[in-house]
Structure formats: C-alpha cells, structure tokens
C-alpha cells in the first residue's frame, strides 16, 4: 500500500472561527456560504444541484466518495457547490457501476475540498450561530489575508444567483410527440424534474431565467413550471412579473422551491432568509389536504412568511414542515396554481411526494376540459 502525506487545510468562518483538516489534494481556496446537508446518500446529486451554487457544503455523512460517481446521477452539467467539507474522503470506491472516483471528478472540475474535519462540531456550531460566509483554504494563504478576502464576499441575502446557473438558450427535453407541452422557466432546474415531467407524457421547453411571458407562450404550452434555484428570490423582479401574468391568465402553474417563493412574492407574500435553512432527505412534512405525512428532500435557505400567507384571502397552506411549522406548500383558491418548498423529484429519494407531478398533470387536464 502506498502512503501519502496530505497537506493541512482550514475552513475559516466569517466570524473568525477556524476548523482544521486536510486537503484532499487540490490546491487553492474557495468562498461561499457554509451550510450542511444531512442526507446519508446521494452526494453526487447534491454536488451538481444548481440550487447549491455559491455554497460550501458540509456533508454530515461520515464517508464521502465511497461509491464513486456515475454519469446518470447528476442534476446538471457540472458541479455547482463552491466547495466540500467532510469527515472521511474516500479515494477508493467499490460500486461496480461507478464511472470513476470522486477525487478524479473533483480534480477535473477543480473543486476545492477539505476532509478530516470534525463535522459534528462544525454542524453544531452552524446550527447555533447560523449560516455564514466561509472560505476553504488548501494552499497555505495567511489567515489575515483570508479574512480580508472573506470580508468582501457578498451575503446571500439580496444576492441574485439564478442568472449564473440558468440556461443561456432555450432547449427541449422529452418526446416531442408527448401529449402535454410544458414551458419551464429555468432558475436552476434539476434534471430529475425534467425526467419526472417527461415520464408523465410531457414535452418540455426550458427557457432562460429572463424569458418573458410572451416567450413562454410561444411554445403554446398546456402548463407552466417555475423551477428551483439558488440565491434570494426578491431580486428576481422579472420572474415575479412573469408569474403574475401566468396567474392572471389562470394557466396551470406549478412551482418548486425558488419557484414556490416566486409565486408567493407574485401574490404579495414576503420571503425571508432562514437562520440555517433546510437541507437533507429526511424532512417531515404534513399534507394538510390529505392529513398524511411525507418524508421529503429539501434544500432551501429562504422561505415565505407564514403569517402573511395565512391572512391572504386567495391562498391556502397545503403543506407544513413538522419540525418548525414553516410553509412547505400552498395553492391558490381561485387560480390553477400550486407550489411546494421541497423536492418531489428527489433523487435518490425519498419518493413520498412524487404524486405532486401527477397533481400538475391533473390540473392541466381539468384546464383543458374547461377551455373546450
């Protein structure tokens, strides 16, 4: 067996706290908001999720990289996290259908990562002190220099990031002979959302984040979709206006995560930055319509204000997060519009909430009958 010496590395938080570890072997530094995900599997899906753009990910699972990477398990065309913090980084992998190692995957895209960190202590610290900006340094830069650079990194509050991950040009997904046509606004859309729609006999045209309502209408769609994505929803004034127009025309509309927040803002409901946010694949949600519980995948640092939503005459809460009572889903009473704050398309799971895509198709069918 060959033994190698790995270089010391640090994670420096904006409040000056330092966590020590080791570089996985990719030299440099990376900045972003530090957050943690409690999922025990699906690390490649997390790393490629556009909603994580600009964030340093702390993995709470003890082992990362142990099953390698697979080309079919990506949510976008590249790694989207700003950096990785983990306890044990596995350079070797044992899954037969893996396409390669996580290290080679990171090295190809120059993703900075630090391992051998006391992630239990780090997560506990973040939970107590809130999400904040941080830097991973594996190249030996002086602490004082890092502090100066970190102080210039913008806060996530007020930061528009959808434009950085959205497609630049429209593209199609699915079978063009499918029964239903969907215009999807890409704010950082996950590939598995498109797979779920295509699986339900939909042909999707995906538009850039700054597409107009007229652009979306040009596809002559049966329904509209507002995707997940990174950053603060409030700066996306153009997207909010598009949502208002879709709602005014009473066209079938479904929003997930950032799309859910956009629908809230389009109805005059405020959003706020959460202390820590929800990130993991074991979040309990109650469906208030059916009374059933769901275990869900979640990834968001912003939420709609529940008190305002409860007072809105044309909105009702359909789902609540059972840990903290935050809004997990809502629908309009007089319009063909609903949304959720979590991820029904979750890959690798859980799949408790996949019925929401069926609900969207049902809404499209009802709308078609009403137009006849």
Coordinates of C-alpha atoms in Angstrom, one line a residue:
X1 CA 0.0 0.0 0.0
X2 CA 1.2 3.5 -0.9
X3 CA 1.0 6.1 1.8
X4 CA 0.9 9.8 1.0
X5 CA 1.1 12.9 3.2
X6 CA -1.8 15.2 2.8
X7 CA -1.3 18.9 3.3
X8 CA -3.1 20.8 6.2
X9 CA -6.1 22.9 5.3
X10 CA -8.5 25.1 7.1
X11 CA -12.1 26.3 7.0
X12 CA -12.4 29.9 8.1
X13 CA -15.8 31.2 9.0
X14 CA -16.8 34.9 8.7
X15 CA -16.9 35.3 12.5
X16 CA -13.3 34.2 12.7
X17 CA -13.8 30.6 13.8
X18 CA -11.4 28.2 12.3
X19 CA -11.8 24.4 11.7
X20 CA -8.7 22.4 10.8
X21 CA -8.5 19.5 8.4
X22 CA -6.5 18.1 5.4
X23 CA -6.6 18.9 1.7
X24 CA -7.8 16.1 -0.5
X25 CA -5.0 17.1 -2.9
X26 CA -6.5 20.0 -4.9
X27 CA -4.7 23.2 -4.1
X28 CA -6.4 26.6 -3.8
X29 CA -9.2 28.4 -1.9
X30 CA -12.9 28.8 -2.4
X31 CA -15.5 31.1 -0.9
X32 CA -19.2 30.8 -0.2
X33 CA -21.9 30.5 2.3
X34 CA -21.3 27.4 4.5
X35 CA -24.3 25.1 5.0
X36 CA -24.8 21.4 5.8
X37 CA -26.8 18.5 4.3
X38 CA -28.0 15.6 6.5
X39 CA -28.5 13.2 3.6
X40 CA -26.8 9.8 4.0
X41 CA -26.6 9.1 0.3
X42 CA -26.9 11.0 -3.0
X43 CA -23.8 13.1 -2.7
X44 CA -23.3 13.4 -6.4
X45 CA -26.8 14.7 -6.8
X46 CA -26.2 17.3 -4.1
X47 CA -22.9 18.4 -5.6
X48 CA -24.5 19.0 -9.1
X49 CA -27.7 20.6 -7.8
X50 CA -27.8 24.2 -9.2
X51 CA -29.6 25.4 -6.0
X52 CA -26.3 24.9 -4.1
X53 CA -24.4 27.4 -6.3
X54 CA -22.3 29.7 -4.2
X55 CA -22.5 27.4 -1.1
X56 CA -19.8 25.4 0.7
X57 CA -21.3 22.1 1.5
X58 CA -20.7 20.3 4.8
X59 CA -21.5 16.6 4.5
X60 CA -22.8 15.1 7.7
X61 CA -22.4 11.5 6.5
X62 CA -19.1 10.2 7.8
X63 CA -18.0 8.8 4.4
X64 CA -18.0 10.7 1.1
X65 CA -16.8 9.2 -2.2
X66 CA -17.1 5.6 -1.1
X67 CA -19.4 4.6 -4.1
X68 CA -17.7 6.8 -6.7
X69 CA -19.6 8.7 -9.4
X70 CA -22.0 7.7 -12.1
X71 CA -22.8 9.8 -15.2
X72 CA -26.6 9.1 -14.7
X73 CA -26.7 10.6 -11.2
X74 CA -26.2 14.3 -12.0
X75 CA -28.7 17.1 -11.7
X76 CA -26.9 19.5 -14.1
X77 CA -23.9 19.6 -16.4
X78 CA -21.3 20.3 -13.7
X79 CA -20.5 20.6 -10.0
X80 CA -22.4 23.5 -8.6
X81 CA -21.3 23.7 -4.9
X82 CA -18.4 26.1 -4.2
X83 CA -16.5 23.6 -2.0
X84 CA -16.8 20.5 0.1
X85 CA -16.2 19.9 3.8
X86 CA -16.3 16.3 5.1
X87 CA -15.0 13.9 7.7
X88 CA -13.7 11.0 5.7
X89 CA -13.0 11.4 2.0
X90 CA -12.8 8.0 0.1
X91 CA -10.3 8.0 -2.7
X92 CA -11.2 4.4 -3.4
X93 CA -14.7 3.2 -4.4
X94 CA -16.4 -0.1 -4.5
X95 CA -19.6 0.2 -6.6
X96 CA -19.5 -1.9 -9.8
X97 CA -21.3 0.6 -12.0
X98 CA -19.3 3.6 -10.9
X99 CA -17.7 5.5 -13.8
X100 CA -14.8 6.7 -11.7
X101 CA -13.6 8.1 -8.4
X102 CA -15.0 11.2 -6.7
X103 CA -11.4 12.6 -6.5
X104 CA -10.9 12.5 -10.2
X105 CA -14.4 14.0 -10.7
X106 CA -13.4 16.9 -8.4
X107 CA -9.9 17.3 -9.9
X108 CA -11.4 17.6 -13.4
X109 CA -13.6 20.5 -12.3
X110 CA -11.0 21.9 -9.8
X111 CA -13.4 21.6 -6.8
X112 CA -11.6 22.5 -3.5
X113 CA -12.3 20.2 -0.7
X114 CA -11.2 19.7 2.9
X115 CA -11.5 16.4 4.9
X116 CA -10.7 15.2 8.3
X117 CA -12.8 18.0 9.8
X118 CA -14.8 17.4 13.0
X119 CA -18.0 17.8 11.1
X120 CA -20.2 17.1 14.1
X121 CA -18.7 20.1 15.9
X122 CA -18.9 22.2 12.8
X123 CA -22.6 21.4 12.2
X124 CA -23.4 22.0 15.8
X125 CA -21.6 25.4 15.5
X126 CA -23.6 26.4 12.4
X127 CA -26.9 25.3 14.0
X128 CA -26.1 27.6 17.0
X129 CA -24.7 30.5 15.0
X130 CA -26.5 30.4 11.7
X131 CA -25.3 30.1 8.1
X132 CA -22.5 32.4 7.3
X133 CA -19.8 33.0 4.6
X134 CA -16.6 31.0 4.8
X135 CA -13.5 30.0 2.9
X136 CA -11.8 26.7 2.4
X137 CA -8.0 27.2 2.0
X138 CA -5.7 24.3 1.0
X139 CA -2.8 26.4 -0.3
X140 CA -1.4 27.9 2.9
X141 CA -2.6 31.5 2.4
X142 CA -2.1 33.6 5.6
X143 CA -5.1 33.8 7.9
X144 CA -5.2 37.6 7.8
X145 CA -5.2 37.7 4.1
X146 CA -8.1 35.2 4.0
X147 CA -10.1 37.3 6.5
X148 CA -9.6 40.3 4.2
X149 CA -10.8 38.4 1.1
X150 CA -13.7 36.8 3.0
X151 CA -14.9 40.2 4.2
X152 CA -15.5 41.1 0.5
X153 CA -17.7 38.1 -0.3
X154 CA -21.4 39.3 -0.6
X155 CA -24.0 37.9 1.8
X156 CA -26.6 35.5 0.4
X157 CA -29.4 37.9 1.4
X158 CA -30.2 40.1 -1.6
X159 CA -28.0 38.0 -3.9
X160 CA -29.4 37.1 -7.3
X161 CA -27.8 33.8 -8.5
X162 CA -30.4 32.3 -10.8
X163 CA -28.7 34.1 -13.8
X164 CA -25.4 32.3 -13.1
X165 CA -26.9 28.8 -13.4
X166 CA -29.8 29.2 -15.9
X167 CA -29.5 28.0 -19.5
X168 CA -28.4 30.7 -21.9
X169 CA -30.6 29.4 -24.7
X170 CA -33.9 27.5 -24.8
X171 CA -33.7 23.7 -25.1
X172 CA -36.1 20.8 -25.3
X173 CA -36.5 17.7 -23.1
X174 CA -38.6 14.6 -23.7
X175 CA -40.6 13.2 -26.6
X176 CA -41.9 15.8 -29.0
X177 CA -44.9 13.6 -29.7
X178 CA -45.9 13.6 -26.0
X179 CA -49.5 14.5 -25.0
X180 CA -48.6 17.6 -23.0
X181 CA -46.4 20.6 -23.6
X182 CA -44.7 22.4 -20.7
X183 CA -42.9 25.8 -20.7
X184 CA -40.4 25.6 -17.9
X185 CA -38.5 28.7 -16.6
X186 CA -35.0 27.7 -15.6
X187 CA -33.9 29.3 -12.4
X188 CA -31.5 26.4 -11.7
X189 CA -33.6 23.5 -12.8
X190 CA -32.7 20.0 -11.7
X191 CA -32.6 17.3 -14.4
X192 CA -34.7 14.9 -12.4
X193 CA -37.6 17.4 -12.5
X194 CA -37.5 17.2 -16.3
X195 CA -37.3 13.4 -16.1
X196 CA -40.4 13.3 -13.9
X197 CA -42.3 15.5 -16.3
X198 CA -41.2 13.6 -19.4
X199 CA -42.2 10.3 -17.6
X200 CA -45.7 11.7 -17.4
X201 CA -46.1 12.2 -21.1
X202 CA -44.8 15.8 -21.2
X203 CA -42.6 17.5 -23.8
X204 CA -40.8 20.4 -22.1
X205 CA -39.2 23.5 -23.5
X206 CA -36.8 25.0 -21.0
X207 CA -36.4 28.8 -21.1
X208 CA -33.7 31.1 -19.6
X209 CA -34.5 32.8 -16.3
X210 CA -35.0 36.2 -18.1
X211 CA -37.5 34.9 -20.7
X212 CA -40.7 36.9 -21.0
X213 CA -44.2 35.6 -20.7
X214 CA -44.6 36.0 -24.4
X215 CA -41.5 33.8 -24.9
X216 CA -43.1 31.1 -22.7
X217 CA -46.4 31.4 -24.5
X218 CA -44.8 31.0 -27.9
X219 CA -44.4 27.3 -27.2
X220 CA -48.2 27.1 -26.9
X221 CA -47.9 25.1 -23.7
X222 CA -50.5 23.2 -21.7
X223 CA -48.9 24.3 -18.4
X224 CA -46.1 26.3 -16.9
X225 CA -43.4 25.4 -14.5
X226 CA -41.1 27.6 -12.2
X227 CA -38.0 25.8 -11.1
X228 CA -35.8 25.6 -8.1
X229 CA -32.6 27.6 -8.0
X230 CA -30.0 29.4 -5.8
X231 CA -30.0 32.8 -4.1
X232 CA -32.5 35.3 -2.8
X233 CA -35.9 35.3 -4.7
X234 CA -36.6 39.0 -4.1
X235 CA -34.2 40.4 -6.7
X236 CA -35.9 38.3 -9.5
X237 CA -38.4 41.0 -10.3
X238 CA -38.7 40.0 -13.9
X239 CA -39.5 36.4 -13.0
X240 CA -42.1 37.6 -10.4
X241 CA -43.8 39.7 -13.1
X242 CA -43.9 36.6 -15.4
X243 CA -45.5 34.6 -12.6
X244 CA -48.1 37.4 -12.1
X245 CA -49.0 37.2 -15.8
X246 CA -49.4 33.4 -15.8
X247 CA -51.6 33.6 -12.7
X248 CA -53.7 36.4 -14.2
X249 CA -54.4 34.2 -17.2
X250 CA -55.2 31.3 -14.9
X251 CA -52.9 28.9 -16.7
X252 CA -51.8 25.7 -14.9
X253 CA -48.7 26.7 -12.9
X254 CA -46.5 24.6 -10.7
X255 CA -43.5 25.9 -8.7
X256 CA -40.8 24.1 -6.7
X257 CA -38.5 25.6 -4.1
X258 CA -37.4 29.0 -5.6
X259 CA -40.4 28.8 -7.9
X260 CA -42.6 28.4 -4.8
X261 CA -41.1 31.6 -3.3
X262 CA -41.6 33.4 -6.6
X263 CA -45.3 32.5 -6.6
X264 CA -45.5 33.8 -3.0
X265 CA -43.9 37.1 -4.0
X266 CA -46.2 37.4 -7.0
X267 CA -49.1 37.3 -4.6
X268 CA -47.6 39.9 -2.3
X269 CA -46.2 37.4 0.3
X270 CA -42.8 38.4 1.7
X271 CA -39.8 36.0 1.9
X272 CA -37.1 35.9 4.5
X273 CA -33.6 34.3 4.9
X274 CA -33.7 31.4 7.3
X275 CA -31.3 31.1 10.2
X276 CA -30.0 27.8 8.8
X277 CA -32.4 26.6 6.1
X278 CA -33.5 23.0 5.4
X279 CA -31.1 20.7 3.6
X280 CA -31.4 16.9 3.7
X281 CA -33.5 14.0 2.6
X282 CA -35.4 13.2 5.8
X283 CA -37.5 16.3 6.5
X284 CA -41.1 15.5 7.8
X285 CA -43.9 17.3 6.1
X286 CA -47.7 17.1 6.7
X287 CA -50.1 17.4 3.8
X288 CA -53.0 19.4 5.3
X289 CA -55.3 18.4 2.5
X290 CA -55.0 14.6 2.9
X291 CA -53.7 14.5 6.5
X292 CA -50.9 12.3 5.5
X293 CA -47.2 12.7 6.4
X294 CA -44.4 12.7 3.9
X295 CA -40.6 12.3 4.3
X296 CA -39.1 14.8 1.9
X297 CA -35.9 16.1 0.3
X298 CA -35.3 19.8 1.0
X299 CA -32.7 22.4 0.0
X300 CA -33.6 26.0 0.7
X301 CA -32.3 28.9 2.7
X302 CA -35.3 31.2 2.1
X303 CA -39.0 30.8 2.9
X304 CA -42.3 32.6 2.6
X305 CA -43.7 34.3 5.6
X306 CA -46.4 32.1 7.1
X307 CA -48.3 34.8 8.9
X308 CA -48.8 36.8 5.7
X309 CA -49.9 33.7 3.8
X310 CA -52.5 32.8 6.4
X311 CA -54.1 36.3 6.0
X312 CA -54.2 36.2 2.2
X313 CA -57.8 35.7 1.0
X314 CA -56.8 33.7 -2.1
X315 CA -54.0 31.5 -0.8
X316 CA -54.1 28.5 1.5
X317 CA -51.3 26.5 3.1
X318 CA -51.4 22.9 1.8
X319 CA -48.2 21.5 3.5
X320 CA -46.3 22.4 6.6
X321 CA -42.8 21.4 7.9
X322 CA -43.3 19.4 11.0
X323 CA -40.0 20.4 12.6
X324 CA -40.6 24.2 12.7
X325 CA -44.0 24.9 11.2
X326 CA -42.7 26.7 8.2
X327 CA -44.8 26.7 5.0
X328 CA -43.9 23.7 2.8
X329 CA -46.7 24.1 0.2
X330 CA -49.5 26.3 -0.9
X331 CA -52.2 26.8 -3.5
X332 CA -54.4 29.5 -4.9
X333 CA -58.2 29.1 -4.3
X334 CA -59.3 30.9 -7.5
X335 CA -56.4 30.1 -9.8
X336 CA -54.9 27.0 -11.3
X337 CA -51.7 27.4 -9.3
X338 CA -49.8 25.5 -6.6
X339 CA -46.3 25.1 -5.3
X340 CA -44.1 23.3 -2.7
X341 CA -40.9 24.4 -0.9
X342 CA -39.4 20.9 -1.1
X343 CA -38.3 18.5 -3.9
X344 CA -40.8 15.9 -5.1
X345 CA -38.4 14.8 -7.8
X346 CA -35.8 13.8 -5.2
X347 CA -33.1 11.6 -6.5
X348 CA -32.1 9.1 -5.0
X349 CA -35.2 9.7 -2.9
X350 CA -37.4 9.7 -0.9
X351 CA -40.3 9.5 -3.3
X352 CA -43.3 10.1 -1.0
X353 CA -44.1 13.4 -2.8
X354 CA -43.8 12.4 -6.4
X355 CA -47.7 12.5 -6.6
X356 CA -47.3 16.3 -7.0
X357 CA -46.3 15.8 -10.6
X358 CA -49.5 13.8 -11.1
X359 CA -51.4 16.6 -9.5
X360 CA -49.9 19.0 -12.0
X361 CA -51.0 16.8 -14.9
X362 CA -54.5 16.5 -13.4
X363 CA -54.7 20.3 -13.2
X364 CA -53.7 20.5 -16.9
X365 CA -56.4 18.1 -17.9
X366 CA -59.0 20.0 -15.9
X367 CA -57.9 23.2 -17.5
X368 CA -58.2 21.7 -21.0
X369 CA -61.7 20.5 -20.3
X370 CA -62.7 23.9 -19.1
X371 CA -61.4 25.5 -22.3
X372 CA -63.4 23.2 -24.5

